[in-house]
Coordinates of C-alpha atoms in Angstrom, one line a residue:
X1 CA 84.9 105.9 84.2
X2 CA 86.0 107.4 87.4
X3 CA 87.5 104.7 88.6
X4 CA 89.6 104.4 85.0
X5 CA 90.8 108.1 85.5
X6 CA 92.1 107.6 89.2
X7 CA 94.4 104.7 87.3
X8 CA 95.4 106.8 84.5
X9 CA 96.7 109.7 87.0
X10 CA 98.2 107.3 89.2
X11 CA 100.5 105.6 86.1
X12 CA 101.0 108.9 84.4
X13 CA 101.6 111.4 86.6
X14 CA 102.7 109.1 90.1
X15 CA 106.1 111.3 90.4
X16 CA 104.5 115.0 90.1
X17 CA 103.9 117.3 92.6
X18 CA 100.9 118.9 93.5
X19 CA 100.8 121.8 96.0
X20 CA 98.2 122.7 98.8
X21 CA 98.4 125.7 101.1
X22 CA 99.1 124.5 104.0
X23 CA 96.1 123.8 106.7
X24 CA 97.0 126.3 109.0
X25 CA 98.0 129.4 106.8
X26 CA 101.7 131.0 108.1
X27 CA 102.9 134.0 106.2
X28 CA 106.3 134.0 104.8
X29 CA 108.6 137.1 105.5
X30 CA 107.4 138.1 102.3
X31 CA 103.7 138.1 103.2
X32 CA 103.2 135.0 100.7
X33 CA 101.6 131.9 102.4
X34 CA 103.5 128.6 102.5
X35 CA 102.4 125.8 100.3
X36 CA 103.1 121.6 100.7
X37 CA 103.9 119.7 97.7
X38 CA 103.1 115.9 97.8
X39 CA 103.3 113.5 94.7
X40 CA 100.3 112.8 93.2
X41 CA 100.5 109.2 93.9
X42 CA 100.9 109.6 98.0
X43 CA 98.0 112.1 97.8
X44 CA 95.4 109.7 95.6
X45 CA 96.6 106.3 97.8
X46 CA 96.0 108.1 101.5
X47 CA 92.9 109.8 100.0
X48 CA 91.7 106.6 99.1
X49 CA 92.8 104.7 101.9
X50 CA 91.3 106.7 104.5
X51 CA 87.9 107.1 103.2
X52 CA 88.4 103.4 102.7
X53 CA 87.1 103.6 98.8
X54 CA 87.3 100.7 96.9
X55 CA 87.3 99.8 93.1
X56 CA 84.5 97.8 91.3
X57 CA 86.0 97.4 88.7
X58 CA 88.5 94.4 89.3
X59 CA 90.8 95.1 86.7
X60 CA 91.0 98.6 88.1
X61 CA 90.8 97.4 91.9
X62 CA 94.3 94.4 90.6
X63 CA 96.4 97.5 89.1
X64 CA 95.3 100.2 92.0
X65 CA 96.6 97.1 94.4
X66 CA 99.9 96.9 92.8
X67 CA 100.5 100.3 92.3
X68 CA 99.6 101.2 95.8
X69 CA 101.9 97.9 97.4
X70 CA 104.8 99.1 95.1
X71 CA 104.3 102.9 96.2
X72 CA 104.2 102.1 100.2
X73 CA 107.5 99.4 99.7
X74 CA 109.3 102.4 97.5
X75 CA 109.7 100.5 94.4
X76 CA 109.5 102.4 91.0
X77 CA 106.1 103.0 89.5
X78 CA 107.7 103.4 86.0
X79 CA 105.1 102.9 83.4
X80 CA 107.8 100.7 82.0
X81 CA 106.9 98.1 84.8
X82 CA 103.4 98.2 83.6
X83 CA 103.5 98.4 80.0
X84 CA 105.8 95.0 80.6
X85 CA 103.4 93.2 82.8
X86 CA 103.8 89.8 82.8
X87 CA 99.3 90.0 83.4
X88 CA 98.1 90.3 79.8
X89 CA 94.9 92.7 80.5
X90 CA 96.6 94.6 82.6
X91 CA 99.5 95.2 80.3
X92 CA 96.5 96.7 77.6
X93 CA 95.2 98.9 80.1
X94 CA 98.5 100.3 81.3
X95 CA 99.1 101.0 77.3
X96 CA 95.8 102.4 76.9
X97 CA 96.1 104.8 79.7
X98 CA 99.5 105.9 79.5
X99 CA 98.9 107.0 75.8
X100 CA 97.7 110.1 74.6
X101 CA 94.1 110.6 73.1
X102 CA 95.1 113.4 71.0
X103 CA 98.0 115.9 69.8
X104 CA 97.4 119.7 69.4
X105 CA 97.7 121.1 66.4
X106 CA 100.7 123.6 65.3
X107 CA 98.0 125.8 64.0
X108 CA 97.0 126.6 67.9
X109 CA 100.4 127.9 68.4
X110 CA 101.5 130.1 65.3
X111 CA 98.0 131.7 66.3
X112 CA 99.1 132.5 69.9
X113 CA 96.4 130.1 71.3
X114 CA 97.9 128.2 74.5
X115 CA 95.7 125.0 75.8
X116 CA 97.1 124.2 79.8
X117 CA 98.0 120.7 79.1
X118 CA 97.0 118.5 82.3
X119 CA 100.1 119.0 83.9
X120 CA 99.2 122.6 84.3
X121 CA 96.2 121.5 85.9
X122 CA 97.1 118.8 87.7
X123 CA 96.0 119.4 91.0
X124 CA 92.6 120.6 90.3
X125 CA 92.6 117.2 88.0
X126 CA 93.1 114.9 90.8
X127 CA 90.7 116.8 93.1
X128 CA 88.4 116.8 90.5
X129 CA 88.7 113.1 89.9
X130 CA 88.6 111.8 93.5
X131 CA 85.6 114.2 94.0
X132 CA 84.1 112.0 91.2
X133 CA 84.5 108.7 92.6
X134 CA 83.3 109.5 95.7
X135 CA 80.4 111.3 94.4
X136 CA 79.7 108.2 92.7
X137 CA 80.1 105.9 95.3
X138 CA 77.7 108.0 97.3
X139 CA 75.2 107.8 94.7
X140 CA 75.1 104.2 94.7
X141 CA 74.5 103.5 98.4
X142 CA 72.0 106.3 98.3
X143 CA 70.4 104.1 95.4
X144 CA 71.0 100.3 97.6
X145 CA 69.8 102.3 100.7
X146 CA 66.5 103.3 99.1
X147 CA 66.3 99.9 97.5
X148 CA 66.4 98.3 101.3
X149 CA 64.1 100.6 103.2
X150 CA 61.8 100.2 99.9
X151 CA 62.0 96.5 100.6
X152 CA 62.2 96.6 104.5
X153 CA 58.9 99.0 104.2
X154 CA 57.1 95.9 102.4
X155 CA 57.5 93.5 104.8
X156 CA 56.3 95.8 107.7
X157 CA 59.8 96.0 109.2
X158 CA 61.3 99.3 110.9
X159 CA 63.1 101.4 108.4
X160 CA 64.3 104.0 110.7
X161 CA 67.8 103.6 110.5
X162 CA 67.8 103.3 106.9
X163 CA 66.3 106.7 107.1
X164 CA 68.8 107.9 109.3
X165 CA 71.5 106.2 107.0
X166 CA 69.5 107.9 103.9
X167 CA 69.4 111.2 105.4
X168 CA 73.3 111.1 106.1
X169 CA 74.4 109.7 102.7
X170 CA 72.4 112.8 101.1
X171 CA 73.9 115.2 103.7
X172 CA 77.0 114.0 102.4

């Protein structure tokens, strides 16, 4: 699941901007502090890349490849290009993602209720769902890592490194 919704951001919103304060806060001449805006598809792909996060999923790990290979040689990511894929499965995942689950009712608006739509939210979506993933990935080396010192404790073999490893991973 987290791995689908790091796809569905990339082919939906690629182009937007998100904005970060910037590291090291300046204040404007106005006493406001400066912000960086970065697309959403340059932030996900050097997230990703640098904590060196792979998919499982290898439908999700073929698409992530070609959208991050056409993002770093500056070709369009134009959901056009993926709804036309000449790859048959991905062609129904790029439809699936890049349509929308649900429409709001008028009613919400003649009663002066506003929803934020995603794009309202969108940076707090992307850190939410990169945050996700990793917190999933962690989870399942914690799980392999107990699995091997479990085994390496059967056999009589040294497991302190693994507990080292296992106390790092849950630290993390």
């Amino acid at each position: 699941a987290q791995e689908r919704d790091i796809i569905r951001l990339l082919l939906n919103y690629h182009s937007h901007q998100i904005s970060f304060p910037k590291t090291e806060p300046v204040e404007t001449t106005d006493g406001t502090m400066e912000w960086i805006s970065v697309p959403v598809a340059s932030y996900i792909i050097e997230d990703l890349e640098r904590d060196e996060i792979t998919f499982s999923n290898n439908l999700f790990s073929h698409i992530y490849t070609e959208l991050k290979n056409r993002f770093n040689a500056q070709q369009s990511l134009s959901p056009d290009y993926f709804l036309n894929h000449r790859d048959d499965d991905l062609r129904e995942l790029a439809t699936d993602l890049l349509s929308e689950p649900y429409e709001l009712s008028d009613n919400w608006s003649k009663h002066g209720i506003t929803v934020p739509t995603e794009e309202n939210v969108l940076r707090e979506a992307v850190e939410g769902s990169l945050y996700s993933l990793k917190i999933r990935k962690v989870m399942k080396m914690l799980k392999d890592n107990r699995k091997q010192m479990d085994e390496q404790w059967k056999k009589g073999d040294d497991i302190i490194e693994l507990m080292e490893r296992q106390h790092r991973l849950e630290t993390l």
